[in-house]
Tab-separated table of C-alpha atoms in Angstrom:
chain	number	residue	atom	x	y	z
R	1	MET	CA	-5.409	-6.801	25.516
R	2	ALA	CA	-6.416	-3.206	23.943
R	3	ALA	CA	-10.023	-1.931	24.306
R	4	ARG	CA	-11.903	-2.823	21.247
R	5	ARG	CA	-11.788	-0.302	18.676
R	6	THR	CA	-14.298	0.424	15.728
R	7	LEU	CA	-13.105	1.888	12.490
R	8	LYS	CA	-15.255	4.583	10.967
R	9	TYR	CA	-15.166	5.482	7.267
R	10	ASP	CA	-14.101	9.010	7.257
R	11	ARG	CA	-13.416	10.035	3.461
R	12	THR	CA	-12.196	9.163	-0.011
R	13	ILE	CA	-9.233	10.926	-2.042
R	14	GLY	CA	-8.873	10.484	-5.528
R	15	ILE	CA	-10.074	10.210	-9.012
R	16	VAL	CA	-8.842	8.260	-12.112
R	17	ALA	CA	-6.149	10.487	-14.121
R	18	MET	CA	-3.474	9.724	-16.265
R	19	GLU	CA	-1.929	12.986	-15.544
R	20	GLY	CA	-2.593	16.209	-13.291
R	21	ARG	CA	-4.669	15.689	-10.202
R	22	GLY	CA	-5.984	12.173	-9.879
R	23	PHE	CA	-4.158	8.629	-9.694
R	24	SER	CA	-3.780	5.881	-12.413
R	25	ASN	CA	-3.350	2.435	-10.364
R	26	PRO	CA	-2.082	3.611	-7.236
R	27	VAL	CA	-0.090	1.140	-5.312
R	28	ASP	CA	1.374	3.134	-2.266
R	29	ILE	CA	1.500	6.283	0.087
R	30	ALA	CA	3.922	7.885	2.190
R	31	PHE	CA	3.587	10.949	4.358
R	32	SER	CA	5.960	13.607	4.678
R	33	SER	CA	6.422	15.720	8.138
R	34	ASP	CA	4.077	18.230	6.904
R	35	ASP	CA	1.422	15.715	6.417
R	36	ARG	CA	1.386	15.877	2.530
R	37	ILE	CA	0.505	12.330	0.821
R	38	TYR	CA	2.657	11.016	-1.902
R	39	VAL	CA	0.948	8.490	-3.767
R	40	VAL	CA	2.641	6.345	-6.396
R	41	SER	CA	0.757	6.141	-9.611
R	42	ARG	CA	1.954	2.492	-10.937
R	43	THR	CA	-0.092	2.868	-14.022
R	44	ASN	CA	0.123	-0.194	-16.744
R	45	SER	CA	2.496	-0.840	-19.590
R	46	LEU	CA	0.466	0.318	-22.091
R	47	GLN	CA	0.166	3.889	-20.726
R	48	PRO	CA	3.868	4.444	-18.929
R	49	TYR	CA	2.771	8.276	-19.074
R	50	GLY	CA	0.644	7.888	-16.132
R	51	ILE	CA	3.631	6.633	-14.075
R	52	ARG	CA	4.417	9.314	-11.217
R	53	ILE	CA	4.347	10.299	-7.438
R	54	GLY	CA	1.373	12.756	-7.023
R	55	ILE	CA	1.183	14.843	-3.893
R	56	CYS	CA	-1.995	15.991	-2.015
R	57	ASP	CA	-3.361	15.937	1.476
R	58	LEU	CA	-6.142	15.169	3.536
R	59	GLU	CA	-8.379	17.785	2.427
R	60	SER	CA	-7.641	16.549	-1.275
R	61	ASN	CA	-5.429	19.806	-1.904
R	62	TYR	CA	-3.304	18.833	-4.888
R	63	TYR	CA	0.368	20.190	-4.878
R	64	GLY	CA	1.789	18.745	-8.068
R	65	HIS	CA	3.651	15.273	-9.019
R	66	PHE	CA	6.874	14.304	-10.157
R	67	GLY	CA	8.630	11.225	-11.527
R	68	SER	CA	8.734	9.520	-15.229
R	69	TYR	CA	8.905	5.943	-17.079
R	70	GLY	CA	11.993	4.741	-17.472
R	71	SER	CA	15.505	3.367	-16.162
R	72	GLU	CA	17.612	6.630	-16.188
R	73	PRO	CA	18.197	7.958	-12.759
R	74	GLY	CA	15.167	9.300	-10.697
R	75	GLN	CA	12.865	7.424	-13.257
R	76	PHE	CA	10.771	4.281	-12.291
R	77	VAL	CA	9.151	1.547	-14.234
R	78	TRP	CA	7.334	-0.819	-11.625
R	79	PRO	CA	7.402	1.169	-8.585
R	80	THR	CA	5.913	-0.879	-5.764
R	81	SER	CA	6.318	1.051	-2.217
R	82	VAL	CA	7.630	4.275	-0.673
R	83	VAL	CA	8.586	5.653	2.700
R	84	PHE	CA	9.910	8.705	4.465
R	85	ASP	CA	12.678	8.760	6.746
R	86	SER	CA	13.029	11.308	9.809
R	87	GLU	CA	14.693	13.519	7.294
R	88	ASP	CA	11.706	13.777	4.739
R	89	ASN	CA	14.115	11.532	2.266
R	90	LEU	CA	11.722	9.431	0.145
R	91	TYR	CA	12.519	5.957	-0.363
R	92	LEU	CA	10.806	4.059	-3.412
R	93	ALA	CA	11.315	0.683	-4.572
R	94	ASP	CA	11.304	-0.426	-8.063
R	95	GLU	CA	10.930	-4.025	-9.210
R	96	HIS	CA	11.749	-3.665	-12.727
R	97	ASN	CA	14.774	-1.649	-12.327
R	98	ASP	CA	15.606	-3.720	-9.242
R	99	ARG	CA	16.626	-0.674	-6.964
R	100	VAL	CA	15.760	1.709	-4.555
R	101	THR	CA	15.273	5.031	-5.674
R	102	VAL	CA	15.503	8.334	-3.252
R	103	PHE	CA	13.953	11.978	-3.769
R	104	ASP	CA	13.761	14.785	-1.724
R	105	THR	CA	9.949	16.184	-1.017
R	106	SER	CA	10.288	18.250	-4.228
R	107	GLY	CA	10.898	15.394	-6.082
R	108	GLN	CA	14.486	16.111	-6.755
R	109	TYR	CA	16.545	12.989	-7.479
R	110	ILE	CA	19.178	12.185	-5.007
R	111	ARG	CA	20.743	8.762	-5.526
R	112	HIS	CA	19.619	5.432	-6.135
R	113	TRP	CA	21.409	1.766	-5.245
R	114	GLY	CA	20.493	-1.754	-6.311
R	115	GLU	CA	21.051	-4.116	-9.031
R	116	HIS	CA	19.441	-7.560	-10.244
R	117	GLY	CA	20.975	-10.922	-8.515
R	118	SER	CA	20.963	-12.859	-5.321
R	119	GLY	CA	23.822	-11.417	-3.576
R	120	ASP	CA	24.136	-8.846	-0.851
R	121	GLY	CA	22.769	-6.078	-1.820
R	122	GLN	CA	21.359	-6.986	-4.812
R	123	PHE	CA	17.306	-7.321	-5.765
R	124	ASP	CA	15.246	-9.914	-7.696
R	125	GLY	CA	11.848	-7.725	-7.244
R	126	PRO	CA	12.078	-5.223	-4.534
R	127	SER	CA	8.421	-4.681	-3.131
R	128	GLY	CA	7.746	-3.433	0.393
R	129	ILE	CA	10.003	-0.766	1.842
R	130	ALA	CA	10.114	0.683	5.625
R	131	VAL	CA	12.801	2.672	7.648
R	132	ASP	CA	13.822	1.395	11.499
R	133	HIS	CA	13.932	3.910	14.284
R	134	ALA	CA	17.768	3.980	13.628
R	135	GLY	CA	17.063	5.139	10.171
R	136	ALA	CA	18.054	1.811	8.520
R	137	VAL	CA	16.160	1.180	5.242
R	138	LEU	CA	14.616	-2.709	5.259
R	139	VAL	CA	13.638	-3.825	1.959
R	140	ALA	CA	11.272	-6.817	1.243
R	141	ASP	CA	13.244	-8.661	-2.011
R	142	ALA	CA	10.298	-10.418	-3.440
R	143	TYR	CA	11.992	-13.423	-5.552
R	144	ASN	CA	14.801	-13.867	-3.060
R	145	GLY	CA	12.526	-14.499	-0.501
R	146	ARG	CA	14.114	-12.536	2.174
R	147	VAL	CA	14.392	-8.772	3.613
R	148	GLN	CA	17.454	-6.725	3.466
R	149	ARG	CA	18.493	-4.007	5.726
R	150	PHE	CA	20.678	-1.146	4.382
R	151	THR	CA	21.740	2.024	5.456
R	152	GLY	CA	19.920	5.131	4.411
R	153	ASP	CA	23.020	5.693	1.688
R	154	GLY	CA	22.364	2.311	0.330
R	155	GLU	CA	25.362	0.150	2.042
R	156	PHE	CA	24.035	-3.589	2.907
R	157	MET	CA	23.830	-4.019	6.545
R	158	SER	CA	22.200	-7.568	7.223
R	159	SER	CA	19.424	-9.875	5.624
R	160	PHE	CA	17.159	-12.442	7.128
R	161	GLY	CA	14.572	-15.002	5.555
R	162	ARG	CA	14.977	-17.529	2.646
R	163	PRO	CA	12.596	-19.024	0.105
R	164	GLY	CA	10.156	-21.593	1.596
R	165	ASN	CA	6.776	-21.842	3.582
R	166	GLY	CA	8.277	-22.358	7.077
R	167	PRO	CA	8.961	-20.009	9.926
R	168	ALA	CA	11.271	-17.506	8.739
R	169	GLU	CA	10.841	-18.127	5.162
R	170	PHE	CA	9.167	-16.527	2.334
R	171	ASN	CA	7.365	-16.926	-0.609
R	172	MET	CA	7.237	-13.591	-2.517
R	173	PRO	CA	7.091	-11.193	0.468
R	174	TRP	CA	5.456	-7.590	-0.142
R	175	GLY	CA	5.042	-5.214	2.470
R	176	VAL	CA	7.019	-4.739	5.327
R	177	THR	CA	6.618	-2.441	8.535
R	178	LEU	CA	7.600	-2.020	11.859
R	179	ASP	CA	5.763	-1.283	15.134
R	180	ARG	CA	6.334	1.282	17.858
R	181	ILE	CA	9.598	-0.798	19.149
R	182	GLY	CA	10.942	-1.978	16.181
R	183	ASN	CA	9.771	-5.434	15.590
R	184	VAL	CA	9.527	-6.378	11.966
R	185	TYR	CA	5.866	-7.351	10.005
R	186	VAL	CA	6.045	-9.056	6.675
R	187	ALA	CA	3.284	-9.802	4.430
R	188	ASP	CA	4.254	-13.209	2.936
R	189	TRP	CA	2.413	-12.926	-0.182
R	190	ARG	CA	2.248	-16.122	-1.529
R	191	ASN	CA	2.278	-18.006	1.695
R	192	ASP	CA	-1.242	-16.383	3.003
R	193	ARG	CA	0.263	-15.015	6.329
R	194	ILE	CA	1.765	-12.076	8.244
R	195	GLN	CA	5.131	-13.009	10.080
R	196	LYS	CA	6.635	-11.286	12.884
R	197	PHE	CA	10.317	-10.452	13.677
R	198	SER	CA	12.276	-8.964	16.043
R	199	PRO	CA	14.301	-5.885	15.146
R	200	ASN	CA	17.404	-8.348	14.776
R	201	GLY	CA	15.297	-10.301	12.522
R	202	GLU	CA	14.710	-13.158	14.768
R	203	PHE	CA	11.482	-15.186	13.992
R	204	MET	CA	8.908	-14.304	16.599
R	205	ALA	CA	5.260	-15.317	15.110
R	206	GLU	CA	3.207	-15.897	12.279
R	207	PHE	CA	-0.686	-15.019	11.501
R	208	GLY	CA	-3.014	-16.440	9.346
R	209	GLU	CA	-3.387	-19.242	6.704
R	210	SER	CA	-5.126	-19.624	3.231
R	211	GLY	CA	-8.704	-18.935	2.875
R	212	GLY	CA	-11.674	-16.374	2.839
R	213	GLY	CA	-12.546	-16.983	6.487
R	214	ASP	CA	-12.047	-14.438	9.466
R	215	GLY	CA	-8.284	-14.338	10.051
R	216	GLN	CA	-7.425	-16.176	6.962
R	217	PHE	CA	-5.660	-14.500	3.852
R	218	ARG	CA	-5.585	-14.609	0.071
R	219	ARG	CA	-2.184	-13.036	-1.072
R	220	PRO	CA	-1.792	-10.015	1.715
R	221	SER	CA	0.114	-7.531	0.061
R	222	SER	CA	0.781	-4.764	2.926
R	223	VAL	CA	0.446	-4.554	6.476
R	224	ALA	CA	0.657	-1.617	9.471
R	225	VAL	CA	0.615	-1.650	13.183
R	226	ASP	CA	-0.599	0.962	15.173
R	227	ASP	CA	0.801	2.172	18.901
R	228	GLU	CA	-1.485	-0.051	20.806
R	229	GLY	CA	0.125	-3.111	18.841
R	230	LEU	CA	-3.358	-3.853	16.321
R	231	ILE	CA	-2.413	-4.976	13.055
R	232	TYR	CA	-4.117	-4.248	9.877
R	233	VAL	CA	-3.654	-6.171	6.862
R	234	ALA	CA	-4.633	-5.279	3.077
R	235	ASP	CA	-6.251	-8.923	2.157
R	236	TRP	CA	-5.789	-8.125	-1.548
R	237	GLY	CA	-7.210	-11.359	-2.835
R	238	ASN	CA	-10.251	-11.361	-0.633
R	239	GLU	CA	-10.832	-7.753	-1.452
R	240	ARG	CA	-10.624	-6.356	1.999
R	241	VAL	CA	-8.480	-5.334	4.942
R	242	GLN	CA	-8.685	-7.116	8.202
R	243	VAL	CA	-7.511	-6.077	11.781
R	244	LEU	CA	-5.938	-8.339	14.205
R	245	TRP	CA	-5.400	-8.236	17.554
R	246	PRO	CA	-1.563	-7.950	18.576
R	247	ASP	CA	-1.227	-11.795	19.434
R	248	GLY	CA	-3.099	-12.222	15.769
R	249	GLU	CA	-6.479	-13.372	16.538
R	250	PHE	CA	-9.253	-11.651	14.436
R	251	LEU	CA	-10.747	-8.336	15.533
R	252	GLU	CA	-12.604	-6.824	12.438
R	253	LYS	CA	-12.882	-6.555	8.883
R	254	LEU	CA	-13.773	-3.835	6.413
R	255	ARG	CA	-15.264	-4.183	2.846
R	256	GLY	CA	-15.066	-0.638	2.111
R	257	GLN	CA	-17.697	2.155	2.074
R	258	ALA	CA	-16.523	4.940	-0.182
R	259	MET	CA	-18.458	8.188	-1.085
R	260	LEU	CA	-17.501	10.239	-4.168
R	261	SER	CA	-14.245	12.114	-3.475
R	262	LYS	CA	-14.127	15.965	-3.430
R	263	TRP	CA	-12.372	15.720	-6.753
R	264	ALA	CA	-14.996	13.516	-8.293
R	265	GLU	CA	-17.728	15.853	-7.040
R	266	GLU	CA	-15.848	18.858	-8.866
R	267	PHE	CA	-15.625	16.761	-11.923
R	268	TYR	CA	-19.483	16.255	-11.772
R	269	ALA	CA	-20.402	19.571	-11.264
R	270	ALA	CA	-18.296	20.694	-13.993
R	271	ASN	CA	-19.673	17.977	-16.731
R	272	PRO	CA	-23.787	17.629	-15.712
R	273	ASP	CA	-24.024	15.306	-18.639
R	274	GLU	CA	-21.584	12.744	-16.744
R	275	TRP	CA	-23.484	13.445	-13.624
R	276	GLN	CA	-26.739	12.317	-15.486
R	277	ALA	CA	-25.004	9.263	-16.799
R	278	ARG	CA	-23.722	8.338	-13.657
R	279	GLN	CA	-27.383	8.470	-12.157
R	280	LYS	CA	-28.526	5.970	-14.491
R	281	ALA	CA	-25.824	3.542	-13.831
R	282	ASN	CA	-26.502	0.923	-11.149
R	283	ILE	CA	-23.285	1.314	-9.312
R	284	MET	CA	-24.600	-0.850	-5.792
R	285	VAL	CA	-25.336	-3.801	-7.841
R	286	THR	CA	-27.040	-6.687	-5.142
R	287	PRO	CA	-24.452	-9.575	-6.610
R	288	GLY	CA	-26.486	-12.316	-8.311
R	289	PRO	CA	-25.787	-16.453	-8.017
R	290	ASP	CA	-23.162	-15.868	-11.074
R	291	VAL	CA	-21.087	-13.924	-8.371
R	292	GLU	CA	-18.306	-16.457	-7.066
R	293	THR	CA	-15.569	-14.552	-5.728
R	294	PRO	CA	-14.803	-11.419	-3.868
R	295	TYR	CA	-12.984	-9.873	-7.191
R	296	GLN	CA	-16.388	-9.997	-8.833
R	297	GLU	CA	-18.496	-8.688	-6.073
R	298	SER	CA	-16.160	-5.762	-5.628
R	299	ALA	CA	-16.048	-5.147	-9.317
R	300	ARG	CA	-19.843	-4.515	-9.262
R	301	VAL	CA	-20.522	-2.715	-5.949
R	302	GLU	CA	-18.673	0.720	-6.231
R	303	PRO	CA	-18.046	1.508	-2.408
R	304	TYR	CA	-16.492	-1.844	-1.695
R	305	PHE	CA	-12.648	-1.976	-2.014
R	306	TRP	CA	-11.233	-3.236	-5.158
R	307	GLY	CA	-7.681	-4.119	-5.387
R	308	PRO	CA	-7.035	-2.906	-1.887
R	309	ILE	CA	-2.984	-3.232	-2.057
R	310	SER	CA	-1.689	-0.861	0.734
R	311	VAL	CA	-2.430	0.051	4.262
R	312	LYS	CA	-0.835	2.935	6.058
R	313	LEU	CA	-1.320	4.676	9.331
R	314	ASP	CA	-0.897	8.720	9.575
R	315	ARG	CA	0.454	10.264	12.805
R	316	GLN	CA	-2.953	10.862	14.010
R	317	GLY	CA	-3.679	7.164	13.623
R	318	ARG	CA	-6.037	7.331	10.669
R	319	LEU	CA	-5.875	4.162	8.388
R	320	TYR	CA	-5.503	4.791	4.782
R	321	VAL	CA	-6.427	2.141	2.233
R	322	THR	CA	-5.125	2.450	-1.068
R	323	GLU	CA	-7.346	0.888	-3.758
R	324	SER	CA	-5.135	0.251	-7.326
R	325	ASN	CA	-8.355	-1.117	-9.087
R	326	ARG	CA	-10.667	2.142	-8.610
R	327	HIS	CA	-7.652	4.920	-8.212
R	328	ARG	CA	-8.245	5.963	-4.735
R	329	ILE	CA	-7.854	5.916	-1.075
R	330	GLN	CA	-10.278	5.385	1.606
R	331	VAL	CA	-9.722	6.903	4.848
R	332	TYR	CA	-10.825	5.294	8.066
R	333	GLU	CA	-10.811	6.637	12.110
R	334	LYS	CA	-10.837	4.737	15.207
R	335	ILE	CA	-13.750	5.390	17.287
């Protein structure tokens, strides 16, 4: 078993913004080969103009954004997940348009594929997306209860899984990722578990059950695996991230430790009245007896995760936790 590691909070990236520098209900990120971070803002149906992919880096440098709301080629409505392949093609899953759209690093539209349905190559709510070592694109097809595999050009190759709650069955699968040898991990959202499959889609193991205890989940939305085999889970319904040993045993959990981001510090420096108002606000509320759920607790304590929807690892092994409800990313390092 790998040596025990501890995750240390490093920094926060982000600030709420409907346009320009910042995020609006971000749902996922992906890393290009030059280590830029592509952040998907999903926003909401009342403010569709905020939907876009922003580009930044670990030092909070901002490089612009692209994308718009709609169903024309290159547009998206309900983006769920993004991933780069080895040639820096960016694949985006859009659960409303039931398709995958491909962009280059500058945001230029390349192609898309998919349509609504339950047949091979069709989707009903595509969610998580990943690229395997051979360049095949894996898509979690949420309402069809399966994972489909495509070529990078969108040609259907194979699928595995079916609706249900038994082994190799899914109830709204969401996040999907691969480990260094090609095994596939799926965040089985409504079944409150993580399932592990061989590179060929054969069932290997399942981890977790419903609940709020260590190693239990409430609607896990994303999963990542590092080079040591440690498994990171965005335990969305419990407002936390859990880390599991390679065999699925509980290792540690995070609730969030965010400080102000660089962008937030610059905003307050330019707006002293806003800073004074912030100083009067109680952002570190001690939860009282009326707080009954992790959601209520996270809503009252600003450093905590609130809507931790995605977990991703960069090439240096840093963990990035995307928080939809606080429009930011918390970054952690192993020590």
